[in-house]
Amino acid sequence: MARQNTVFKEAYNRYAVALRTDTALPSEPEIAAQLGVSRSTARAILTRLSEEGIIRWNKRQKIVLRQPTDHDLFPSEETDSLHDIIERSFMQRILADDAAPGMQINELELAREIGTGTTSVREFLIRFSRFGLIEKRPNSHWTLKGFTREFALELADVREMFELHSAAEFGRLPRDNQSWADLAAMRDEHHAMLADINQRFKDFSVLDERFHLLIHRASKNRFIADFYDAIAIVFHYHYQWNKTAARQRNERAIHEHLDYIAALESGDQAAIDAACRAHLHSARQTLLQSLPQIATETA
Amino acid sequence: MARQNTVFKEAYNRYAVALRTDTALPSEPEIAAQLGVSRSTARAILTRLSEEGIIRWNKRQKIVLRQPTDHDLFPSEETDSLHDIIERSFMQRILADDAAPGMQINELELAREIGTGTTSVREFLIRFSRFGLIEKRPNSHWTLKGFTREFALELADVREMFELHSAAEFGRLPRDNQSWADLAAMRDEHHAMLADINQRFKDFSVLDERFHLLIHRASKNRFIADFYDAIAIVFHYHYQWNKTAARQRNERAIHEHLDYIAALESGDQAAIDAACRAHLHSARQTLLQSLPQIATETA
DNA sequence: ATTTTGTTTTTTATCTACAATAAACATTTT
DNA sequence: AAAATGTTTATTGTAGATAAAAAACAAAAT
């Protein structure tokens, strides 16, 4: 098989769950735009909905006959894109305890284990290499550099340079910019989480990511944005694996964020710089503490 | 054909030209190490040299019978790696005048034009995407973002952050580090070029690249190193295309480099910072002036 | 005992083919 | 005439196959 129709299946599920009996559906281009797919895929969805008796479809008339049940949806294994499957599978291997730095990565073996072709694995590895966790020797294998202390320090250094820059840019945004409203909303979210910290401290990592993303967007710099994407993915898996969601540490981070937000809102560049530095310093400590204790770089 | 034996051919040429009649050649592993290829490839080279009557080969005995002529070598079209061919071809298209920002990039068309398969082109584009000049819409085409003013400004911003960091790190290197000797040698090269500036100003871009690479290596940060790789490639093609090798501008840059080197050697962090900033400021101007005058980003 | 050569196996780099998806074109409906 | 639907074409995403290159293993030579 050349390609799985995961785009179709995933979009079908997404559209099906939102259907309400007796409502009429909009035009094909509109559905396609809503779902973020091409009209071809949108039509495939309508065709299937029609075949399943969920809608009655005749040209412009598209009436929802019945609410789709869980039974109508495609199982989640079939809706994940191959890229996501490979990413998950690979990250698990990388973060597993037996993945020692210096280890070789074998494309064919990876592909077989994931149950996919080598081309997709290769392309994933090429894309993934920008995160600095693996490295290729030309005409030869990939090497796992690993989530080591060196990696964490290099990452933290760049992160600090970028965030200080972005925070300063944020402080210079005109007051009518949407970002200020977003920041205010985020301040409230922080307060809400703090009020119920014992229950919700585990949700912090998601809020943290959104907060820093908001700051970084102010820089309007593609290299900074790309780097933050990389950080976000690496951290996402790293913290998922290392369940070091210490309540105390997160509470402290929330307070730092609130100070940081206050500094941004003050517009005082010196205050912004200080608050940003303070938070980045403790974020660095958190990162270093979350490392597997033994790992050290091997040449 | 699955794969061209360009590694073999390129290494064969490299080895053949260095042969001297009546000398004995070292062991297979040694030859392989010298050429940076596997022993399998080294043996293929020896086999061919033997077949062509250039050497007499019997187990450990490898005697050079005659000097290879140009006729014995593989033509240069056959020794370029596919990756290099694609890179050159693509950069020429990107930097050509008719390549407007926002343009779509078609994998199949590119592959046909270069005379290669789509897989290689795809992989090249994925790798190339980290330079921020192209962008992919999932399940759809690549878009050329182009060498625009925005690109140049974003690049310059990151470059400045990184170089200020690296320069500071350089200043902290222990005095017995090899980099100090390299820096001194580079100072002399700058003086030599300055003495003969009218003849040699065109060679400056190579020296410039080596100089900044030396600084960046001090940071020992993989993200900074990778970014500088990207800059180097982009600039390499950009300046090759835009022959704006103004004598005056280069002379000024050499003076700035010399000030910068003096500051580094002084070890005074404030002086380093100032000299670095001064040079980066004018480097930014140079970059902006070298842009095609009309190009502006399109969404 | 180590290094070198001879031989075999493994792995990567690349091409080709094809289904899914997007995009373009043509026809119909409002 | 503008927008929607119907139909066709182009392009991407992925699997599978194969030669080149690397790596591993085995035998021979110093």
XYZ file of C-alpha atoms (C1' of nucleotides) in Angstrom:
658
model
C 0.000 0.000 0.000
C 1.307 3.357 -0.989
C -0.234 5.635 1.576
C -2.749 5.323 4.393
C -5.830 7.509 4.244
C -5.271 8.845 7.735
C -6.043 12.395 6.694
C -9.471 11.271 5.568
C -10.140 9.134 8.631
C -8.974 11.719 11.105
C -11.010 14.464 9.436
C -14.022 12.148 9.181
C -13.952 11.512 12.919
C -13.523 15.184 13.651
C -16.461 16.098 11.456
C -18.718 13.243 12.526
C -18.602 13.991 16.241
C -19.686 17.562 15.623
C -22.805 16.610 13.635
C -26.265 17.319 15.083
C -29.388 15.573 13.847
C -31.653 17.504 11.467
C -29.162 20.229 10.736
C -28.153 21.071 7.168
C -24.463 21.058 6.248
C -22.712 23.895 4.409
C -21.171 23.747 0.952
C -18.253 21.458 0.124
C -15.603 24.203 -0.019
C -16.786 25.464 3.336
C -16.561 22.028 4.943
C -13.092 21.577 3.462
C -11.964 24.905 4.877
C -13.434 24.110 8.307
C -11.544 20.853 8.478
C -8.373 22.130 6.873
C -8.410 19.546 4.101
C -8.960 19.635 0.354
C -12.392 19.460 -1.173
C -11.566 15.997 -2.461
C -11.206 14.760 1.087
C -14.279 16.669 2.184
C -16.265 14.915 -0.539
C -14.878 11.558 0.541
C -16.156 12.306 4.031
C -19.602 13.269 2.747
C -19.674 10.132 0.605
C -18.922 7.944 3.566
C -21.388 9.745 5.840
C -23.996 9.228 3.171
C -23.165 5.540 2.713
C -23.394 5.012 6.444
C -26.834 6.596 6.455
C -25.687 9.396 8.721
C -26.623 12.098 6.249
C -28.860 12.324 3.214
C -26.826 13.904 0.461
C -28.184 15.172 -2.773
C -26.144 17.886 -4.421
C -26.567 20.948 -2.233
C -28.890 19.251 0.169
C -27.044 17.613 3.037
C -29.251 16.721 5.999
C -28.018 14.983 9.130
C -30.285 11.966 9.614
C -28.831 10.649 12.816
C -26.127 11.333 15.366
C -23.041 9.162 14.656
C -22.128 6.767 17.440
C -18.681 5.714 18.612
C -19.208 2.700 16.429
C -19.233 4.893 13.331
C -15.849 6.433 14.056
C -12.519 5.064 12.920
C -10.389 3.639 15.717
C -7.621 5.948 16.893
C -4.845 3.665 15.601
C -6.039 4.359 12.093
C -6.205 8.108 12.382
C -2.689 8.864 13.552
C -0.415 10.149 10.821
C 2.608 8.026 10.128
C 4.826 10.886 11.168
C 3.245 11.002 14.614
C 3.506 7.253 15.009
C 7.185 7.292 14.154
C 7.806 10.273 16.397
C 6.148 8.683 19.406
C 7.818 5.378 18.870
C 11.209 6.936 18.383
C 10.978 9.241 21.378
C 10.047 6.336 23.602
C 13.122 4.470 22.483
C 15.345 7.502 22.928
C 14.112 8.226 26.421
C 14.075 4.616 27.540
C 16.712 3.719 30.068
C 18.646 1.387 27.832
C 19.245 4.032 25.176
C 22.822 4.969 25.964
C 24.435 7.986 24.308
C 26.684 6.914 21.456
C 24.326 4.156 20.427
C 23.842 3.546 16.738
C 20.461 4.028 15.151
C 19.508 1.602 12.433
C 16.958 2.822 9.909
C 15.810 -0.575 8.733
C 15.483 -1.969 12.235
C 13.503 1.067 13.363
C 11.255 0.786 10.341
C 10.585 -2.886 10.925
C 9.852 -2.341 14.588
C 7.403 0.451 13.846
C 5.959 -1.483 10.948
C 6.655 1.078 8.273
C 8.922 1.688 5.282
C 12.464 2.945 5.561
C 11.765 6.108 3.595
C 9.471 7.495 6.260
C 11.896 6.671 9.036
C 14.736 8.304 7.143
C 12.755 11.449 6.574
C 11.749 11.557 10.195
C 15.356 11.225 11.321
C 16.460 14.001 8.992
C 13.783 16.285 10.344
C 14.486 15.242 13.888
C 18.206 15.863 13.581
C 17.711 19.593 13.986
C 16.906 18.986 17.645
C 20.521 18.071 18.220
C 19.771 14.715 19.824
C 21.025 12.594 16.927
C 23.739 13.029 14.367
C 24.513 11.419 11.046
C 27.804 10.202 9.688
C 27.569 10.414 5.907
C 27.103 7.070 4.180
C 26.859 5.499 7.561
C 24.623 5.276 10.585
C 22.947 7.807 12.815
C 24.339 8.183 16.304
C 22.276 8.921 19.371
C 23.779 11.850 21.186
C 21.205 11.575 23.888
C 19.509 13.697 26.470
C 22.680 14.452 28.324
C 23.804 17.208 30.638
C 25.714 18.811 27.745
C 22.577 18.816 25.652
C 20.555 20.392 28.424
C 23.134 23.113 29.003
C 23.451 23.987 25.329
C 19.693 24.051 24.989
C 19.327 26.236 28.064
C 21.936 28.699 26.804
C 20.207 29.239 23.494
C 16.833 29.318 25.118
C 17.964 32.093 27.430
C 19.414 34.177 24.618
C 16.217 33.834 22.626
C 13.829 34.433 25.444
C 15.608 37.546 26.690
C 15.384 38.865 23.152
C 11.742 37.932 22.749
C 10.755 39.318 26.131
C 12.372 42.645 25.282
C 10.490 42.690 21.970
C 7.273 41.846 23.771
C 7.763 44.851 26.027
C 7.963 47.036 22.926
C 4.704 45.825 21.364
C 2.123 48.599 20.933
C -0.504 48.462 23.650
C -3.314 47.670 21.253
C -1.600 44.477 20.110
C -3.578 41.291 20.644
C -0.694 39.806 22.608
C -1.393 42.084 25.566
C -4.924 40.746 25.845
C -3.604 37.213 25.552
C -1.090 37.940 28.283
C -3.801 39.264 30.592
C -5.896 36.159 29.987
C -2.900 34.043 30.754
C -2.301 35.919 33.986
C -5.826 34.980 35.065
C -5.217 31.361 34.148
C -2.125 31.346 36.309
C -4.090 32.734 39.241
C -6.810 30.153 38.736
C -4.325 27.333 38.710
C -2.613 28.676 41.778
C -5.923 28.763 43.646
C -6.351 25.052 43.074
C -2.715 24.058 42.911
C -3.030 20.764 44.758
C -5.377 19.382 42.165
C -4.010 21.026 39.056
C -0.236 21.191 39.344
C 0.079 18.516 36.696
C -1.524 20.767 34.107
C 1.240 23.289 34.492
C 3.466 22.012 31.707
C 0.794 22.755 29.111
C 0.282 26.257 30.468
C 4.032 26.758 30.629
C 4.426 25.869 26.988
C 1.637 28.219 25.933
C 3.078 31.026 28.017
C 6.540 30.837 26.538
C 5.146 30.431 23.049
C 3.231 33.674 23.501
C 6.420 35.464 24.502
C 8.418 34.007 21.635
C 5.855 34.951 19.048
C 6.591 38.590 19.803
C 10.047 38.208 18.303
C 8.574 37.451 14.866
C 11.759 35.572 14.095
C 11.477 32.274 12.238
C 14.667 30.892 13.762
C 13.484 31.595 17.281
C 10.063 30.150 16.482
C 11.599 27.000 15.008
C 13.860 26.557 17.961
C 10.965 26.879 20.337
C 9.071 24.240 18.373
C 12.018 21.942 18.873
C 12.196 22.673 22.583
C 8.482 22.109 22.969
C 8.594 18.678 21.373
C 11.643 17.561 23.267
C 10.183 18.740 26.574
C 6.801 17.302 25.806
C 8.188 13.793 25.606
C 10.833 14.297 28.208
C 8.424 15.337 30.942
C 5.888 12.776 29.883
C 8.497 10.127 30.456
C 10.168 11.578 33.522
C 7.150 12.209 35.687
C 8.877 14.776 37.796
C 5.843 17.004 38.060
C 6.779 18.178 41.519
C 3.979 20.217 42.949
C 6.317 22.578 44.744
C 8.455 23.281 41.709
C 5.435 24.061 39.582
C 3.975 26.358 42.205
C 7.207 28.281 42.327
C 7.271 28.515 38.520
C 3.762 29.940 38.503
C 4.842 32.684 40.877
C 7.805 33.436 38.669
C 5.535 33.619 35.646
C 3.285 36.073 37.445
C 6.265 38.271 38.311
C 7.407 37.994 34.721
C 3.948 38.965 33.436
C 3.829 41.937 35.797
C 7.226 43.063 34.546
C 6.093 42.797 30.926
C 2.972 44.774 31.678
C 5.006 47.469 33.377
C 6.855 48.017 30.099
C 10.057 48.638 32.054
C 12.827 46.936 30.099
C 15.123 46.530 33.086
C 12.343 44.878 35.101
C 11.478 42.596 32.173
C 15.076 41.554 31.821
C 15.400 40.824 35.538
C 12.164 38.819 35.793
C 12.993 36.876 32.657
C 16.460 36.035 33.922
C 15.111 34.960 37.289
C 12.629 32.576 35.715
C 15.087 31.194 33.182
C 17.571 30.533 35.921
C 15.203 28.328 37.848
C 13.900 26.716 34.638
C 17.472 25.700 33.938
C 17.755 24.115 37.355
C 14.511 22.222 36.804
C 15.783 20.946 33.479
C 19.091 19.800 34.927
C 17.387 18.052 37.810
C 15.142 16.136 35.471
C 18.072 14.511 33.684
C 18.837 10.842 34.036
C 21.538 10.954 36.675
C 24.311 9.001 34.996
C 24.216 10.092 31.375
C 27.316 11.845 30.072
C 28.274 12.602 26.520
C 30.421 10.075 24.710
C 32.517 11.013 21.717
C 20.172 2.207 -10.851
C 19.992 2.293 -7.094
C 22.934 4.438 -6.204
C 25.843 6.013 -8.059
C 29.332 5.056 -6.950
C 30.368 8.664 -6.559
C 32.064 7.988 -3.254
C 34.322 5.494 -4.995
C 35.007 7.696 -7.998
C 35.694 10.806 -5.993
C 38.027 8.947 -3.631
C 39.701 7.221 -6.576
C 40.525 10.548 -8.176
C 41.737 11.961 -4.902
C 44.025 9.011 -4.344
C 45.238 8.662 -7.917
C 46.526 12.219 -8.253
C 48.647 11.814 -5.137
C 50.437 8.681 -6.396
C 54.161 8.809 -7.187
C 55.872 6.216 -9.379
C 57.877 3.484 -7.640
C 56.522 4.191 -4.196
C 54.899 1.468 -2.105
C 51.402 2.009 -0.756
C 50.383 1.450 2.861
C 47.915 -1.124 4.190
C 44.263 -1.146 3.196
C 42.932 0.171 6.522
C 45.455 2.986 6.377
C 44.434 3.973 2.852
C 40.795 3.857 3.888
C 41.478 6.116 6.868
C 43.485 8.559 4.738
C 40.634 8.906 2.283
C 37.871 8.840 4.855
C 36.079 5.891 3.274
C 35.507 2.283 4.243
C 37.996 -0.452 3.477
C 35.561 -1.865 0.943
C 35.819 1.321 -1.065
C 39.583 1.460 -0.579
C 39.844 -2.045 -1.990
C 37.674 -1.074 -4.937
C 40.124 1.740 -5.619
C 43.111 -0.579 -5.429
C 41.362 -3.061 -7.702
C 40.758 -0.415 -10.301
C 44.268 1.007 -10.034
C 45.562 -2.503 -10.544
C 43.282 -3.167 -13.526
C 44.400 0.073 -15.138
C 48.020 -0.973 -14.709
C 48.751 1.958 -12.445
C 49.858 -0.244 -9.587
C 51.003 -3.806 -9.200
C 49.011 -5.312 -6.351
C 49.725 -8.588 -4.697
C 48.449 -8.873 -1.140
C 50.645 -6.522 0.901
C 52.758 -5.501 -2.030
C 51.370 -2.427 -3.779
C 53.840 -0.726 -6.081
C 53.033 2.316 -8.183
C 53.994 1.427 -11.756
C 53.188 4.712 -13.434
C 51.823 8.152 -12.722
C 48.093 8.332 -13.544
C 47.212 10.860 -16.229
C 44.132 13.060 -16.491
C 42.811 10.395 -18.786
C 42.758 7.905 -15.923
C 40.589 10.072 -13.708
C 36.811 10.093 -13.619
C 35.250 13.230 -15.059
C 34.044 15.682 -12.449
C 30.356 15.216 -13.333
C 30.629 11.658 -12.090
C 32.280 12.434 -8.793
C 29.842 14.964 -7.362
C 27.533 13.523 -4.747
C 23.878 13.705 -5.591
C 23.290 15.907 -2.593
C 25.763 18.482 -3.870
C 24.266 18.404 -7.342
C 20.799 19.009 -5.972
C 22.027 21.724 -3.642
C 23.795 23.640 -6.399
C 20.944 23.295 -8.786
C 18.390 24.345 -6.222
C 20.343 27.331 -4.958
C 20.754 28.609 -8.488
C 17.014 28.455 -8.973
C 16.320 30.100 -5.638
C 18.689 32.960 -6.256
C 17.711 33.463 -9.880
C 15.806 36.630 -10.576
C 12.593 34.951 -11.566
C 12.267 33.107 -8.267
C 9.682 35.271 -6.563
C 8.902 34.794 -2.867
C 5.681 32.866 -2.430
C 6.427 30.643 -5.405
C 5.524 26.987 -5.170
C 8.203 24.340 -5.318
C 7.326 21.157 -7.117
C 9.267 18.061 -6.091
C 8.678 16.094 -9.250
C 9.507 18.985 -11.540
C 12.697 19.710 -9.622
C 13.673 16.055 -9.758
C 13.080 15.860 -13.500
C 15.030 19.010 -14.158
C 17.985 17.793 -12.114
C 17.675 14.322 -13.565
C 17.200 12.498 -10.298
C 14.529 10.698 -8.296
C 11.985 12.457 -6.151
C 13.171 10.878 -2.914
C 16.522 12.635 -3.028
C 14.918 15.954 -3.810
C 12.468 15.488 -0.958
C 15.213 14.706 1.486
C 17.196 17.670 0.325
C 14.225 19.989 0.798
C 13.593 18.662 4.289
C 17.200 19.241 5.244
C 17.238 22.608 3.558
C 14.097 23.773 5.323
C 16.038 24.499 8.486
C 17.599 27.492 6.751
C 14.229 29.198 6.845
C 14.133 29.912 3.111
C 11.411 27.409 2.289
C 8.406 26.111 4.144
C 6.156 23.115 3.739
C 2.408 22.921 3.928
C 1.571 19.395 5.042
C 0.188 17.156 2.286
C 0.852 19.936 -0.134
C 3.656 21.850 -1.773
C 6.719 23.644 -0.508
C 6.674 27.421 -0.638
C 9.671 29.578 -1.368
C 9.951 32.223 1.295
C 12.915 33.757 -0.417
C 15.945 35.811 0.378
C 13.955 38.777 1.538
C 14.623 41.701 3.807
C 12.698 39.965 6.595
C 14.861 36.895 6.214
C 18.027 38.941 6.358
C 16.889 40.810 9.470
C 15.858 37.667 11.321
C 19.110 36.004 10.364
C 21.122 39.018 11.488
C 19.331 39.170 14.844
C 20.084 35.560 15.689
C 23.575 35.836 14.371
C 24.248 38.771 16.657
C 22.908 37.015 19.729
C 25.014 33.977 18.987
C 28.174 35.777 18.119
C 28.090 38.000 21.188
C 27.733 34.862 23.235
C 30.505 33.026 21.414
C 32.871 35.982 21.542
C 32.400 36.249 25.296
C 33.108 32.524 25.625
C 36.164 32.898 23.449
C 37.491 35.567 25.779
C 37.196 33.098 28.642
C 39.173 30.310 26.978
C 42.335 29.346 28.880
C 45.398 30.872 27.303
C 46.889 27.532 26.368
C 43.876 26.657 24.212
C 44.651 25.989 20.547
C 42.132 28.644 19.524
C 44.447 31.436 20.663
C 47.161 30.229 18.324
C 44.626 29.938 15.526
C 43.467 33.467 16.246
C 47.015 34.810 16.091
C 47.571 33.050 12.757
C 44.364 34.558 11.488
C 45.462 38.027 12.572
C 48.539 37.598 10.399
C 46.438 36.469 7.468
C 44.332 39.581 7.814
C 47.425 41.768 7.789
C 48.743 39.955 4.719
C 45.491 40.445 2.876
C 45.382 44.090 3.838
C 48.877 44.614 2.476
C 47.739 43.423 -0.927
C 44.123 44.475 -0.720
C 43.747 45.601 -4.323
C 44.555 42.160 -5.616
C 43.049 40.018 -2.943
C 39.848 41.674 -1.740
C 37.825 38.966 -3.453
C 39.305 36.312 -1.200
C 37.882 38.020 1.845
C 34.636 36.063 2.028
C 36.519 32.812 2.586
C 38.636 34.361 5.322
C 35.552 35.948 6.841
C 33.820 32.595 7.066
C 36.837 30.953 8.684
C 37.190 33.790 11.164
C 33.622 33.644 12.385
C 33.707 29.867 12.495
C 36.702 30.048 14.800
C 34.825 32.369 17.147
C 31.695 30.234 17.127
C 33.559 27.072 17.893
C 34.446 28.543 21.264
C 30.817 28.362 22.331
C 30.843 24.561 22.070
C 27.129 24.746 21.481
C 25.636 22.458 18.825
C 22.760 24.832 18.090
C 25.086 27.730 17.490
C 27.351 25.551 15.362
C 24.424 24.300 13.284
C 23.116 27.774 12.774
C 26.487 28.956 11.599
C 26.632 26.077 9.127
C 23.343 27.261 7.740
C 24.526 30.853 7.494
C 27.719 29.772 5.779
C 25.909 27.833 3.073
C 23.360 30.531 2.442
C 26.034 33.201 2.239
C 28.272 31.056 0.109
C 25.715 30.885 -2.660
C 24.320 34.322 -2.079
C 27.637 36.103 -2.528
C 28.626 33.830 -5.376
C 25.533 34.969 -7.154
C 25.510 38.616 -6.094
C 29.036 39.613 -6.966
C 29.045 42.536 -4.594
C 32.610 42.022 -3.493
C 33.212 45.727 -3.048
C 36.849 46.350 -2.308
C 36.137 49.176 0.067
C 33.611 47.260 2.124
C 35.939 44.336 2.507
C 38.829 46.530 3.520
C 36.705 48.085 6.206
C 35.634 44.650 7.422
C 39.256 43.548 7.705
C 39.987 46.521 9.933
C 36.995 45.639 12.070
C 38.184 42.073 12.339
C 41.592 43.263 13.473
C 40.000 45.434 16.162
C 37.853 42.492 17.156
C 40.893 40.188 17.357
C 42.761 42.745 19.467
C 39.803 42.975 21.823
C 39.652 39.199 22.154
C 43.346 39.037 22.878
C 43.016 41.720 25.521
C 40.622 39.447 27.388
C 38.596 42.487 28.413
C 34.961 41.441 28.154
C 33.662 44.975 27.706
C 36.102 45.592 24.844
C 35.181 42.269 23.235
C 31.519 43.097 23.427
C 32.051 46.537 21.901
C 34.263 45.326 19.037
C 31.911 42.461 18.290
C 28.903 44.753 18.208
C 30.679 47.228 15.957
C 31.557 44.561 13.431
C 28.156 42.902 13.519
C 26.510 46.232 12.954
C 28.357 46.834 9.723
C 28.014 43.183 8.675
C 24.267 43.669 8.964
C 24.445 46.706 6.691
C 26.455 44.736 4.148
C 23.924 41.964 4.182
C 20.993 44.319 3.727
C 22.711 46.123 0.877
C 23.327 42.883 -0.948
C 19.625 42.052 -1.130
C 17.717 42.145 -4.374
C 16.143 45.556 -4.142
C 12.511 44.745 -4.735
C 11.902 41.528 -2.857
C 9.406 41.695 -0.032
C 7.767 38.888 1.847
C 4.406 37.652 0.649
C 2.035 35.756 2.882
C 49.497 -11.353 19.471
C 48.598 -7.957 16.473
C 47.923 -6.404 12.008
C 46.713 -7.304 7.229
C 44.145 -9.359 3.716
C 40.083 -12.115 1.947
C 35.044 -12.888 2.256
C 30.426 -12.248 3.722
C 26.793 -9.670 5.793
C 24.492 -5.510 6.981
C 23.038 -0.984 6.093
C 22.452 3.121 3.530
C 21.240 5.848 -0.676
C 18.359 6.035 -4.383
C 14.990 4.702 -7.910
C 10.351 3.346 -9.255
C 5.586 2.603 -8.577
C 1.069 3.697 -6.791
C -2.767 5.201 -3.488
C -4.181 9.341 -1.068
C -4.680 13.984 -1.333
C -4.717 18.391 -3.398
C -5.585 21.240 -7.166
C -7.405 22.362 -11.604
C -10.942 22.316 -14.913
C -15.804 21.820 -16.533
C -20.600 21.908 -15.712
C -24.583 23.055 -13.245
C -27.361 25.691 -10.037
C -28.891 29.806 -7.797
C -22.055 36.212 -12.751
C -20.871 34.049 -8.761
C -20.751 30.017 -6.190
C -21.536 25.070 -5.888
C -21.063 20.565 -7.645
C -19.064 17.021 -10.788
C -14.896 15.279 -13.067
C -10.144 14.979 -14.264
C -5.328 15.817 -13.518
C -1.181 16.720 -10.813
C 1.418 16.088 -6.723
C 2.626 14.221 -2.467
C 3.536 10.366 0.853
C 5.034 5.759 1.388
C 6.388 0.968 0.307
C 9.519 -2.050 -1.873
C 13.606 -3.169 -4.504
C 18.527 -2.871 -5.475
C 23.488 -1.241 -6.070
C 26.993 1.090 -3.353
C 29.278 1.504 0.797
C 30.183 0.258 5.433
C 30.908 -3.066 8.832
C 31.615 -7.592 10.577
C 33.718 -11.906 10.367
C 37.388 -15.300 8.992
C 41.846 -16.590 7.475
C 46.564 -15.511 6.693
C 50.888 -13.095 7.390
C 54.261 -10.609 10.061
